[in-house]
Short mmCIF file of C-alpha atoms in Angstrom, two decimals:
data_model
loop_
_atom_site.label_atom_id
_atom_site.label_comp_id
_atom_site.label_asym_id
_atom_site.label_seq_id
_atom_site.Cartn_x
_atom_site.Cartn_y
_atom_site.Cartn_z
CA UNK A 29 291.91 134.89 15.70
CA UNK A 30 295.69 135.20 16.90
CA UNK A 31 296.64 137.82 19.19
CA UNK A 32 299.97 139.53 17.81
CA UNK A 33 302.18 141.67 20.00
CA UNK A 34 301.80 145.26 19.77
CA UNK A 35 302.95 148.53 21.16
CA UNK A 36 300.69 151.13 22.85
CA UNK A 37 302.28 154.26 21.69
CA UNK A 38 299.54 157.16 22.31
CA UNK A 39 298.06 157.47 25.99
CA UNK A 40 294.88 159.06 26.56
CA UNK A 41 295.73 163.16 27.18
CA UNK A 42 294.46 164.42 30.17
CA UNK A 43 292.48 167.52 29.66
CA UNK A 44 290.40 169.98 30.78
CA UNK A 45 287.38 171.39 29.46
CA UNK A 46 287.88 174.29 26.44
CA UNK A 47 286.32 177.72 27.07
CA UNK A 48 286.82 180.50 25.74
CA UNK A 49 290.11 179.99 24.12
CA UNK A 50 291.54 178.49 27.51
CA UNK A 51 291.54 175.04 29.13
CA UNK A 52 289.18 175.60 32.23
CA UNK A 53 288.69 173.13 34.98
CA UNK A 54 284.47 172.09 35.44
CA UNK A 55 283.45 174.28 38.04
CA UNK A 56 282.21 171.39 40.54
CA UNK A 57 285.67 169.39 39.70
CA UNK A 58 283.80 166.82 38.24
CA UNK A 59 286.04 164.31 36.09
CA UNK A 60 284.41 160.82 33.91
CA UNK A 61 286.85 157.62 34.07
CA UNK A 62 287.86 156.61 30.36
CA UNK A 63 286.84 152.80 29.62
CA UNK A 64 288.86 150.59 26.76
CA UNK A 65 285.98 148.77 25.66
CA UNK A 66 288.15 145.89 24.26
CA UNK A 67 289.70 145.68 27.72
CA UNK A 68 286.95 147.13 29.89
CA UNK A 69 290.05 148.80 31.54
CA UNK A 70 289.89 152.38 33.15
CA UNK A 71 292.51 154.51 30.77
CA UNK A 72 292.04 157.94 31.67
CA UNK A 73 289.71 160.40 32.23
CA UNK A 74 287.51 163.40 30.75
CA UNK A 75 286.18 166.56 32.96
CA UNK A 76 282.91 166.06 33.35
CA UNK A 77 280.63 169.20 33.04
CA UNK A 78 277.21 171.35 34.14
CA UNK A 79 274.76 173.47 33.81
CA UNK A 80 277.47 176.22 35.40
CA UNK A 81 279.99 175.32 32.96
CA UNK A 82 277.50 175.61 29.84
CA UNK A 83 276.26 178.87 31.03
CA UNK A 84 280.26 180.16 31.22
CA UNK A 85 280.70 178.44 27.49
CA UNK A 86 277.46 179.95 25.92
CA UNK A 87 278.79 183.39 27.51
CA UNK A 88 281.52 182.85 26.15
CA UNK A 89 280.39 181.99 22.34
CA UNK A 90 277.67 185.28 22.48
CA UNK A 91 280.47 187.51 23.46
CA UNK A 92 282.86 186.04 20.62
CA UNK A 93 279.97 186.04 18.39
CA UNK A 94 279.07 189.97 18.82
CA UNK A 95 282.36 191.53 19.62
CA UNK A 96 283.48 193.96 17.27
CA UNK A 97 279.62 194.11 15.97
CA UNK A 98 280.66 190.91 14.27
CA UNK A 99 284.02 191.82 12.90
CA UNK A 100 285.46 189.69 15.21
CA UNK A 101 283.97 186.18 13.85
CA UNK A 102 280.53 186.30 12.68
CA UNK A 103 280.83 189.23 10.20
CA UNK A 104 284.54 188.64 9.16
CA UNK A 105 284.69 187.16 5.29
CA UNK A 106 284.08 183.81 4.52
CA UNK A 107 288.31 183.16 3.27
CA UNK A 108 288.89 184.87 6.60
CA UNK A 109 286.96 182.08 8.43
CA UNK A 110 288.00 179.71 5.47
CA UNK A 111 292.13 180.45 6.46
CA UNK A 112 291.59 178.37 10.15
CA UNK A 113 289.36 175.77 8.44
CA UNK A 114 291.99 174.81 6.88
CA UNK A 115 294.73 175.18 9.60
CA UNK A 116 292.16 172.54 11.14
CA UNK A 117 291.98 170.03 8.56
CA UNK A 118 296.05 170.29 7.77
CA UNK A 119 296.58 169.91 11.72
CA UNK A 120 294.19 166.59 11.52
CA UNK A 121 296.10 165.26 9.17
CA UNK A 122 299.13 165.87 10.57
CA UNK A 123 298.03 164.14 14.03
CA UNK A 124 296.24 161.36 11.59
CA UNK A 125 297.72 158.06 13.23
CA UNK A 126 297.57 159.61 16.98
CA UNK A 127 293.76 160.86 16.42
CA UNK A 128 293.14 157.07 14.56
CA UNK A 129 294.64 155.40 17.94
CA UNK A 130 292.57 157.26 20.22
CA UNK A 131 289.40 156.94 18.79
CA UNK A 132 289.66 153.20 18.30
CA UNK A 133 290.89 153.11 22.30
CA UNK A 134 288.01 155.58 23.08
CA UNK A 135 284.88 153.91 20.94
CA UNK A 136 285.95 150.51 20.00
CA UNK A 137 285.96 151.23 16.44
CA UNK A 138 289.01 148.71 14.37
CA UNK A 139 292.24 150.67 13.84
CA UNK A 140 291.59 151.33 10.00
CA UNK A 141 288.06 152.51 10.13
CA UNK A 142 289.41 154.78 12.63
CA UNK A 143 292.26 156.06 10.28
CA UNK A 144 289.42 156.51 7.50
CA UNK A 145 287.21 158.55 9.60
CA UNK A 146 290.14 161.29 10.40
CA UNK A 147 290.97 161.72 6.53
CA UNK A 148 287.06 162.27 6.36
CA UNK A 149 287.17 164.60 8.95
CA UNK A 150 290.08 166.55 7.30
CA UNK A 151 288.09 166.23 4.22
CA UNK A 152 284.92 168.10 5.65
CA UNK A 153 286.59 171.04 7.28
CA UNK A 154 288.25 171.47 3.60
CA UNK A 155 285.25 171.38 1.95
CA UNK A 156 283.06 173.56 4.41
CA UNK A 157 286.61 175.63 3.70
CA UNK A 158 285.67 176.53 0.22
CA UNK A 159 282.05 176.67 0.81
CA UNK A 160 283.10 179.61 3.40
CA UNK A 161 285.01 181.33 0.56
CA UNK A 162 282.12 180.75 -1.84
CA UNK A 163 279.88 182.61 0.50
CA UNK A 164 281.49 185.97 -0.39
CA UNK A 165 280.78 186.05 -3.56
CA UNK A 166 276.99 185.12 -3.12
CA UNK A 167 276.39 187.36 -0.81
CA UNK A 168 273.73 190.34 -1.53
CA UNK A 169 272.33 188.22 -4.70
CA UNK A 170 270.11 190.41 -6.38
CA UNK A 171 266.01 189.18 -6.21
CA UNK A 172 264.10 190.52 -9.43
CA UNK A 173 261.50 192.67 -9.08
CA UNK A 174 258.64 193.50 -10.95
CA UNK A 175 258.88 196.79 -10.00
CA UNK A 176 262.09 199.14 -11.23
CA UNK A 177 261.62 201.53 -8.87
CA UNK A 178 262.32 199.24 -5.86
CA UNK A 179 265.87 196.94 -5.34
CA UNK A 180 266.28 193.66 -3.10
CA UNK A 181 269.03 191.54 -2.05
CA UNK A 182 270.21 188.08 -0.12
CA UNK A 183 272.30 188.78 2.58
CA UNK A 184 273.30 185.42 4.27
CA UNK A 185 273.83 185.53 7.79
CA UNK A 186 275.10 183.17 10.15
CA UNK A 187 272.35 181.98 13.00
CA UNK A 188 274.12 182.66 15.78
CA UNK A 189 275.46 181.04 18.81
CA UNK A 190 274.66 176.95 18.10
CA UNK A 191 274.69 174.04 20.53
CA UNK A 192 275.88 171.22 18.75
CA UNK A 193 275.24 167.63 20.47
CA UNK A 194 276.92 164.24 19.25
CA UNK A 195 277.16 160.82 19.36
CA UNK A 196 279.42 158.10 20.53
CA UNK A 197 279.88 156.02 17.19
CA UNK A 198 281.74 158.25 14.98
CA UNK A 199 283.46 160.91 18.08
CA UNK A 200 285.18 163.13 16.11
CA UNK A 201 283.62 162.91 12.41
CA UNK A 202 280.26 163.56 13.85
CA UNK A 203 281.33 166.59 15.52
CA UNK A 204 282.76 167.93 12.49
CA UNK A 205 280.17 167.34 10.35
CA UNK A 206 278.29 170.24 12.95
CA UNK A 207 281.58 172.20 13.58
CA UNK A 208 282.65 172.76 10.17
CA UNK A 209 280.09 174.00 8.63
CA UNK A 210 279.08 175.98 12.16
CA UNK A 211 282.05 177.93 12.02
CA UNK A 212 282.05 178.56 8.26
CA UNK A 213 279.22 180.30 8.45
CA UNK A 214 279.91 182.50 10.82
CA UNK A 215 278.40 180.84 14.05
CA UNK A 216 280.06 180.76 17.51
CA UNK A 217 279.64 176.70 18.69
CA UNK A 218 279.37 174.97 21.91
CA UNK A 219 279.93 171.02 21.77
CA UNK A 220 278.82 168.61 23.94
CA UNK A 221 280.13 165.04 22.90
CA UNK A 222 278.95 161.89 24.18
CA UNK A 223 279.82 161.15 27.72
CA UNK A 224 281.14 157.65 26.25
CA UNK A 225 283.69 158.76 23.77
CA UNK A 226 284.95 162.67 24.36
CA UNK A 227 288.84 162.57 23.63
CA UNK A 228 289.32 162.96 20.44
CA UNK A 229 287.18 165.94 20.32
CA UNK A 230 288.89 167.15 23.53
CA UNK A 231 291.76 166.87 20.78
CA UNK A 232 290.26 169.01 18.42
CA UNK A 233 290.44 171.77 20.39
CA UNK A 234 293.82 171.33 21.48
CA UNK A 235 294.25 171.67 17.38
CA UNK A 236 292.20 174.93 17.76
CA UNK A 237 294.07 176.27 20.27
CA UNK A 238 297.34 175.30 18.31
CA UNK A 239 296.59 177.07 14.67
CA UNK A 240 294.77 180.42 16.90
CA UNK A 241 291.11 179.89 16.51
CA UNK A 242 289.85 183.53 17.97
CA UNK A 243 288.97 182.54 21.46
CA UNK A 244 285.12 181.91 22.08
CA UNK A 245 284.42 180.91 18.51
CA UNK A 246 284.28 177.14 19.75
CA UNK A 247 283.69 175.87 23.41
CA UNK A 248 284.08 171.94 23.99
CA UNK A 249 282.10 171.01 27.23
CA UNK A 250 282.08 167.30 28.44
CA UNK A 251 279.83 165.44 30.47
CA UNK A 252 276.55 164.01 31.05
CA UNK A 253 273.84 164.23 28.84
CA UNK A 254 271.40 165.64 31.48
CA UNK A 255 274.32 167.80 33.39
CA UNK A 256 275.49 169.26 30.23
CA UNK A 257 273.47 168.53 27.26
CA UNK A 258 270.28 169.62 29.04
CA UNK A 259 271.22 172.52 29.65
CA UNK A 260 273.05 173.53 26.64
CA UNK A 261 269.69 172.66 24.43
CA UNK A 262 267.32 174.50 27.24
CA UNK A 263 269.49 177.65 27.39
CA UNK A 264 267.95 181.12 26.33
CA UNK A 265 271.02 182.34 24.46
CA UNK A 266 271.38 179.61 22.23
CA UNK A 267 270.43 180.45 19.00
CA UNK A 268 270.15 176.94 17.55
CA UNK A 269 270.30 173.09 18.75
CA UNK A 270 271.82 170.93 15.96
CA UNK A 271 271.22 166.84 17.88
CA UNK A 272 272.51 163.40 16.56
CA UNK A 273 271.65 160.42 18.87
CA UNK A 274 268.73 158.69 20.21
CA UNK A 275 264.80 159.25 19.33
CA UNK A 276 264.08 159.73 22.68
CA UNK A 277 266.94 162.51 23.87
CA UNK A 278 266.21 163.74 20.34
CA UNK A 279 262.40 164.64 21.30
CA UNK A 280 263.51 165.74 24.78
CA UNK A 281 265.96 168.61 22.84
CA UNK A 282 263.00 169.55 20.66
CA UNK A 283 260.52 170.04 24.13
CA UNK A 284 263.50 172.38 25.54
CA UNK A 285 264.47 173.82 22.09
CA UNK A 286 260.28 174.57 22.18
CA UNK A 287 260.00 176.27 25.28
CA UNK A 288 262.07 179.57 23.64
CA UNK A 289 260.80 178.90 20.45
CA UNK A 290 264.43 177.92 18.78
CA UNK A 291 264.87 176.15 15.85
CA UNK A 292 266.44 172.44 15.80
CA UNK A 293 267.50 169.49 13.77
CA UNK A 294 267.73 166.19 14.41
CA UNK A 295 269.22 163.21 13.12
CA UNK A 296 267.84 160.22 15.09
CA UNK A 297 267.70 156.23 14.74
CA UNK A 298 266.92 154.12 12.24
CA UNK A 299 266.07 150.99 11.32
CA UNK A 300 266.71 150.75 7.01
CA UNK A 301 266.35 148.03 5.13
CA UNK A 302 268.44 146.90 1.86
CA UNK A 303 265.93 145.08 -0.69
CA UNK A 304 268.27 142.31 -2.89
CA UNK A 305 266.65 141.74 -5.86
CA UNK A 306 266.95 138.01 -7.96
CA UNK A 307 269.21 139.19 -10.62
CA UNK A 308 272.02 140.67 -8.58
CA UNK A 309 275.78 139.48 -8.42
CA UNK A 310 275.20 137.34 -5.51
CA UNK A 311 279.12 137.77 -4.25
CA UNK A 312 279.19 141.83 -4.44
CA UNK A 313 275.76 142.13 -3.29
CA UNK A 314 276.49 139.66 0.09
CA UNK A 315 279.82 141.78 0.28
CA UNK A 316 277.22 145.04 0.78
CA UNK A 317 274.90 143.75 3.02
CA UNK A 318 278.22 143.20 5.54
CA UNK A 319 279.21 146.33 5.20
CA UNK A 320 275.85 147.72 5.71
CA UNK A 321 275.26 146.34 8.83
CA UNK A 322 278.74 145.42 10.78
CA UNK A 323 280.91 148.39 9.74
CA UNK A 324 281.50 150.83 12.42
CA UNK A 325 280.73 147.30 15.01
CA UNK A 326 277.34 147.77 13.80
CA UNK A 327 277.17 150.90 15.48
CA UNK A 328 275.31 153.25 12.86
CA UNK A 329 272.73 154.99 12.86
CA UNK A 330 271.79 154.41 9.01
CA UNK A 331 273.10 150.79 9.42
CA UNK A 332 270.94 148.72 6.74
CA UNK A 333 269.91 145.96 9.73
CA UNK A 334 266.84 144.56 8.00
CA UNK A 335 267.10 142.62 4.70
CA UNK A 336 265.01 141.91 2.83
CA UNK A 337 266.03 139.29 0.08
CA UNK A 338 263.95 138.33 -2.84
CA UNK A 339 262.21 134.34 -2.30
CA UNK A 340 264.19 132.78 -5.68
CA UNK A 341 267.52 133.25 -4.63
CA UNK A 342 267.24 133.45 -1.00
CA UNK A 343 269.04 129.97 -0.06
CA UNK A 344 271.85 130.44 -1.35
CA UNK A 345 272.06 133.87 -0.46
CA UNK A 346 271.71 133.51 3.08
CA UNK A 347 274.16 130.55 3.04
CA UNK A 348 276.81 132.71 1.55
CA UNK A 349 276.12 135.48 3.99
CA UNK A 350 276.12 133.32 6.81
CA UNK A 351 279.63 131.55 6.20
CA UNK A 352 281.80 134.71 4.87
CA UNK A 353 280.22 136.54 8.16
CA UNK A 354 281.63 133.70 10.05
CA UNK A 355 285.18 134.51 8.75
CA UNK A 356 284.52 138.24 9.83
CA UNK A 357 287.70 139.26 11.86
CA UNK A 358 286.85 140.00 16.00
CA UNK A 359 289.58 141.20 17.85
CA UNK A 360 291.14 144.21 19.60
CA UNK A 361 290.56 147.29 17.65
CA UNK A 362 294.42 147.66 17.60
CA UNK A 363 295.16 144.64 15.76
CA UNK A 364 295.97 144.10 12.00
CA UNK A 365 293.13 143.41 10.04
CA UNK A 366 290.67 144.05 12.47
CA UNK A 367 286.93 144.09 10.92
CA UNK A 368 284.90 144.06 14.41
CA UNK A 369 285.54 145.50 17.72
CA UNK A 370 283.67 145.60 20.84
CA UNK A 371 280.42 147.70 21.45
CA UNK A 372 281.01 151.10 22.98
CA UNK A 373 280.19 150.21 26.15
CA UNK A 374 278.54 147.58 29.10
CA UNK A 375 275.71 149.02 28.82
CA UNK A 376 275.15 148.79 24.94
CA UNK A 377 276.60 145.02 25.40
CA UNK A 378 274.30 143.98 27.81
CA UNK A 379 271.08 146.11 25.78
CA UNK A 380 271.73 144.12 22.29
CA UNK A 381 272.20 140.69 24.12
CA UNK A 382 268.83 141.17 25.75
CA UNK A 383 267.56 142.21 22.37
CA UNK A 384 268.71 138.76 20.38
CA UNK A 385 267.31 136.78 23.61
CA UNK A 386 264.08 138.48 23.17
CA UNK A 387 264.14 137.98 19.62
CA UNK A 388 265.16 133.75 20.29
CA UNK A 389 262.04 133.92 22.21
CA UNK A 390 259.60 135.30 19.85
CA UNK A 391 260.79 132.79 17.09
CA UNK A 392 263.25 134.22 15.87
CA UNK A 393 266.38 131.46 14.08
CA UNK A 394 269.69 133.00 14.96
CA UNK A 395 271.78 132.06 11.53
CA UNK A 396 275.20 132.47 12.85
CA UNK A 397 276.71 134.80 15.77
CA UNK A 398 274.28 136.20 18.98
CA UNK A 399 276.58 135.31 21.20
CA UNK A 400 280.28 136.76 23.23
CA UNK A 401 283.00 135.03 21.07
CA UNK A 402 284.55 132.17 22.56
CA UNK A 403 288.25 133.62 22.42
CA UNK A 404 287.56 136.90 24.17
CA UNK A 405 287.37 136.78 27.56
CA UNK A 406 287.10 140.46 28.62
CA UNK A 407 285.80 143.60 26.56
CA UNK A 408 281.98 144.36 25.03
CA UNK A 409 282.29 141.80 21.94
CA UNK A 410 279.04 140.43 20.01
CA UNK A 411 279.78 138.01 17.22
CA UNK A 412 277.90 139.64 13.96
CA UNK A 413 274.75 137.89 14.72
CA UNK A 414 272.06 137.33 12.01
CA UNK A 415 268.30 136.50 12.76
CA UNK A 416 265.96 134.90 10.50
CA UNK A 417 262.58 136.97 11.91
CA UNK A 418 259.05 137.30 11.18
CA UNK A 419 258.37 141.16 10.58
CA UNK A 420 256.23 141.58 13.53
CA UNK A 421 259.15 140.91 16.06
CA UNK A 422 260.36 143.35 17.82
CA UNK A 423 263.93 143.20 16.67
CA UNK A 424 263.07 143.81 13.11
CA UNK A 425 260.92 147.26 14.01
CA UNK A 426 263.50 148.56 17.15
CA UNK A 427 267.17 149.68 16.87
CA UNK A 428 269.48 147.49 17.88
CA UNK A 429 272.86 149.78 17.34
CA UNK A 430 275.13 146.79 17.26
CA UNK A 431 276.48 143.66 14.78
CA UNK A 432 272.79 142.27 14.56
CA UNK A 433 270.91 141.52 10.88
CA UNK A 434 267.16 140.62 10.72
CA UNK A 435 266.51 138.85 7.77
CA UNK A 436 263.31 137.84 5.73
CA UNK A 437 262.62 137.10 2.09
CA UNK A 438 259.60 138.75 -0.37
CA UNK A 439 257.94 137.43 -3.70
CA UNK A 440 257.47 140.76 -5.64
CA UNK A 441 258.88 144.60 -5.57
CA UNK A 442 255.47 145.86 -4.04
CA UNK A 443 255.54 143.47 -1.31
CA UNK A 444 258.99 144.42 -0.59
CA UNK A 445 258.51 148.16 -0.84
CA UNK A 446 255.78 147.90 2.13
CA UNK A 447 257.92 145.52 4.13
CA UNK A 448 260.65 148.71 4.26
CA UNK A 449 258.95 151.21 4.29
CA UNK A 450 256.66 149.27 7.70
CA UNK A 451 258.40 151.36 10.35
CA UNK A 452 258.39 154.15 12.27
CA UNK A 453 261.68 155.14 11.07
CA UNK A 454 263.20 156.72 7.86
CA UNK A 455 266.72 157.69 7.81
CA UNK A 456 268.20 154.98 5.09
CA UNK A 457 267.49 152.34 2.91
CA UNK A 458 268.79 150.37 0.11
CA UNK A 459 268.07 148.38 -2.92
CA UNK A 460 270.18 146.14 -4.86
CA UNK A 461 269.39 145.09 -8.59
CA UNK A 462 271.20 144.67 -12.05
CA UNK A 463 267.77 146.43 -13.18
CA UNK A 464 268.09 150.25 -13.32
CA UNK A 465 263.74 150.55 -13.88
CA UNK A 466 263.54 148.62 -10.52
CA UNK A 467 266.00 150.53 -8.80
CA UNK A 468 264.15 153.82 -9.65
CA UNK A 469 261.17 152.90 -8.77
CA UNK A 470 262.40 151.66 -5.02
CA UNK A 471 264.17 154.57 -4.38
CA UNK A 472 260.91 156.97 -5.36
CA UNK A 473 258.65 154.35 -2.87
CA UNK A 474 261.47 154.59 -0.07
CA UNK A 475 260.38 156.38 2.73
CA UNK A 476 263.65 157.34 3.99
CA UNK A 477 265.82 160.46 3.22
CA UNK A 478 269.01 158.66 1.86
CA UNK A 479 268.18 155.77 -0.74
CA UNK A 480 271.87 153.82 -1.68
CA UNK A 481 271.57 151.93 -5.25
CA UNK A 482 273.85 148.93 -5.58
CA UNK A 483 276.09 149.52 -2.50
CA UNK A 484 275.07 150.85 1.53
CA UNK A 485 276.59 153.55 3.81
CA UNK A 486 278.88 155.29 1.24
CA UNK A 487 278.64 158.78 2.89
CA UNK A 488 280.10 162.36 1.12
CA UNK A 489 280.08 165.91 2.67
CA UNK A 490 279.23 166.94 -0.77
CA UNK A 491 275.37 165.76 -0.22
CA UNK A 492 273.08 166.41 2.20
CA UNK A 493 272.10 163.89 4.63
CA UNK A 494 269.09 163.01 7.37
CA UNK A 495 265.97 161.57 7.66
CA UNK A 496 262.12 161.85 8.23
CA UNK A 497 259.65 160.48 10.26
CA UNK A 498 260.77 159.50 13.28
CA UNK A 499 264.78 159.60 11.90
CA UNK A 500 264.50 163.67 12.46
CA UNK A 501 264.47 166.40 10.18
CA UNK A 502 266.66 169.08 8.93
CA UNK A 503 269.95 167.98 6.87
CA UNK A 504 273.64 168.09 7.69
CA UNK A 505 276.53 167.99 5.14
CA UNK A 506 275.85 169.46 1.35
CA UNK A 507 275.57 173.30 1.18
#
């Protein structure tokens, strides 16, 4: 990999927190350094927030949500709300390339995956746009009766005031896909986004301040998961808790969430599998199983990190996934053609090479990468690593949330049906045949709630999306 010039022409904003309409200061002063993970360089920082700072937002978004009896926000017509969904997605378009350089700077995501997320996150707030105006015209559907005498209706409400929660891997697409839809329906929102990557959505409310969001619809609080994010999910005047990130802050949201009897969903880890069946088009269907796993760094939650490929074909499978992962591109984020980044952070570096050492030591073959790339000397970089494994190590049953692929082969579709569906996860999974009988009958036996057939990770706000068992439940995106 050569290392081209290039110019750094967006610096990371400083902000403050966003209450209430206003940029407010964190009532302790608190502030969270900024870290390039390609450089491990400090670059700026976020405010860091607490409990007193959630209690001022969530005052904030009840106040918004009731003034006026709802007039204000909550009651107002769905084009009314629609109009500065809109404003939102135009403005994120507008700001495209800055929001694209700032995430990749913030997250360690490559320059172009960056660039796609933003057009998906202008995307969403246009569709949850015309969802918004579609809500006027469904409201007070008629229910038949089988009595004349009486009449009943549908009248959709929103919830209330939400606490939305997000993760570090997609910043600001993640927070959309819980803002957009939030503030469609008529919600008032506080977000808390991940400690590790905050400034682009410290952005999107300088975008909401810019095209006159009513003040107090949306709150943006930074910080610490247990300074902020505790509290936000534990307070009393939070209607809902809407959580994407780990299993285990995902059950400690649904203990607090419990303890007023509020209503939550959760979209957790996973650990899917993509089945490759004999007669597939060996080229296209290695070209998936890249994708599957080391888009995003490897860094997704629905990332297809266990394959399973079928006996017949699985030499010369493996040897063309092996060399064209070789030739995967692992550089800055910033330069051209860059297909891997770093990991988010020293902490998720040091966590997934402790995971492929533990895996080396209960017999696991390491195919090609595990290691820090020779030409790097500074930043959180993993070669794409993949692992021949036995099913019973621990790699190929925990998350691993970085560029890491356990592999292992089956003999027929039952066996590889109860390979996948062997975990204590189900958010994704995928199977891969020329075959559309086969196909259908994996994705019915899938125990996961999003099945891809013939590709991995292709992801539309149209359709819903989440998992079960221990993936979460409730669904994001769709209607």
């Amino acid at each position: 990999c050569c290392f081209c010039s290039k110019i750094m022409a967006v610096k990371v904003p400083t902000r403050l927190l966003f209450i209430d309409g206003e940029w407010t200061a964190p009532i302790k002063g608190n502030r969270l350094p900024v870290i390039n993970p390609a450089t491990e360089e400090t670059i700026g920082e976020i405010p860091s927030g607490t409990a007193e700072d959630i209690e001022v937002a969530v005052k904030a978004a009840r106040t918004a949500f009731t003034r006026n009896r709802g007039k204000y926000w909550a009651r107002t017509s769905g084009a009314f709300r629609a109009k500065y969904l809109r404003a939102i997605a135009a403005k994120v378009t507008e700001r495209k390339s800055e929001l694209a350089e700032l995430e990749a700077l913030d997250c360690g995501k490559p320059l172009d995956e960056a660039a796609w997320d933003v057009d998906d996150v202008a995307g969403c707030f246009e569709f949850y746009a015309g969802l918004a105006e579609a809500l006027d015209s469904k409201q007070r559907a008629p229910v038949s009766l089988p009595m004349e005498s009486f009449k009943s209706h549908v009248l959709k409400e929103p919830i209330g005031v939400v606490g939305l929660i997000t993760p570090w891997n997609y910043p600001l697409l993640m927070a959309t896909w819980k803002v957009a839809p939030a503030l469609a329906a008529g919600c008032t929102a506080i977000l808390k986004p991940s400690e590790l990557s905050s400034v682009t959505c410290l952005e999107l409310a300088s975008i909401c301040k810019d095209v006159g969001l009513p003040s107090g619809v949306l709150n943006i609080i930074t910080g610490l998961g247990r300074e902020a994010g505790a509290p936000l999910a534990a307070h009393p005047d939070v209607d809902k808790v809407a959580f994407t990130g780990s299993t285990v802050t995902g059950r400690s949201v649904m203990t607090a969430a419990a303890q007023v009897i509020k209503p939550v969903s959760l979209e957790l880890g996973g650990k899917s599998p993509i089945i490759v069946f004999e007669d597939v088009d060996i080229d296209k269907a290695v070209e998936w199983v890249m994708f599957g796993c080391f888009w995003t760094n490897g860094q997704i939650c629905s990332a297809t990190s266990r394959l399973l490929v079928q006996e017949s074909i699985a030499k010369e499978f493996i040897d063309k996934l092996v060399t064209w992962t070789k030739s995967i591109k692992i550089c800055d984020p910033l330069e051209k053609d860059c297909r891997l980044g770093p990991v988010v952070s020293e902490g998720q570096y040091k966590k997934i090479l402790q995971l492929i050492s533990t895996a080396k030591d209960e017999g696991a073959s390491v195919l090609c990468g595990g290691e820090r790339p020779i030409h790097l000397k500074k930043g959180y970089y993993i070669e794409p690593t993949i692992l021949s494994v036995n099913p019973s190590t621990q790699i190929w049953k925990e998350e691993v949330f970085g560029p890491v692929l356990s592999f292992t082969t089956f003999r027929t579709e039952d066996e590889a049906i109860d390979l996948a569906n062997d975990t204590q996860y189900g958010l994704g999974g995928a199977v891969l045949s020329k075959d559309a009988d086969v196909c259908a009958r994996v994705t019915e036996s899938l125990q996961a709630g999003i099945i891809w057939v013939n590709c991995s990770q292709p992801c539309f706000c149209q359709a819903p999306w989440g998992g079960n068992k221990r993936s979460g439940f409730g669904r994001e995106l769709g209607e």
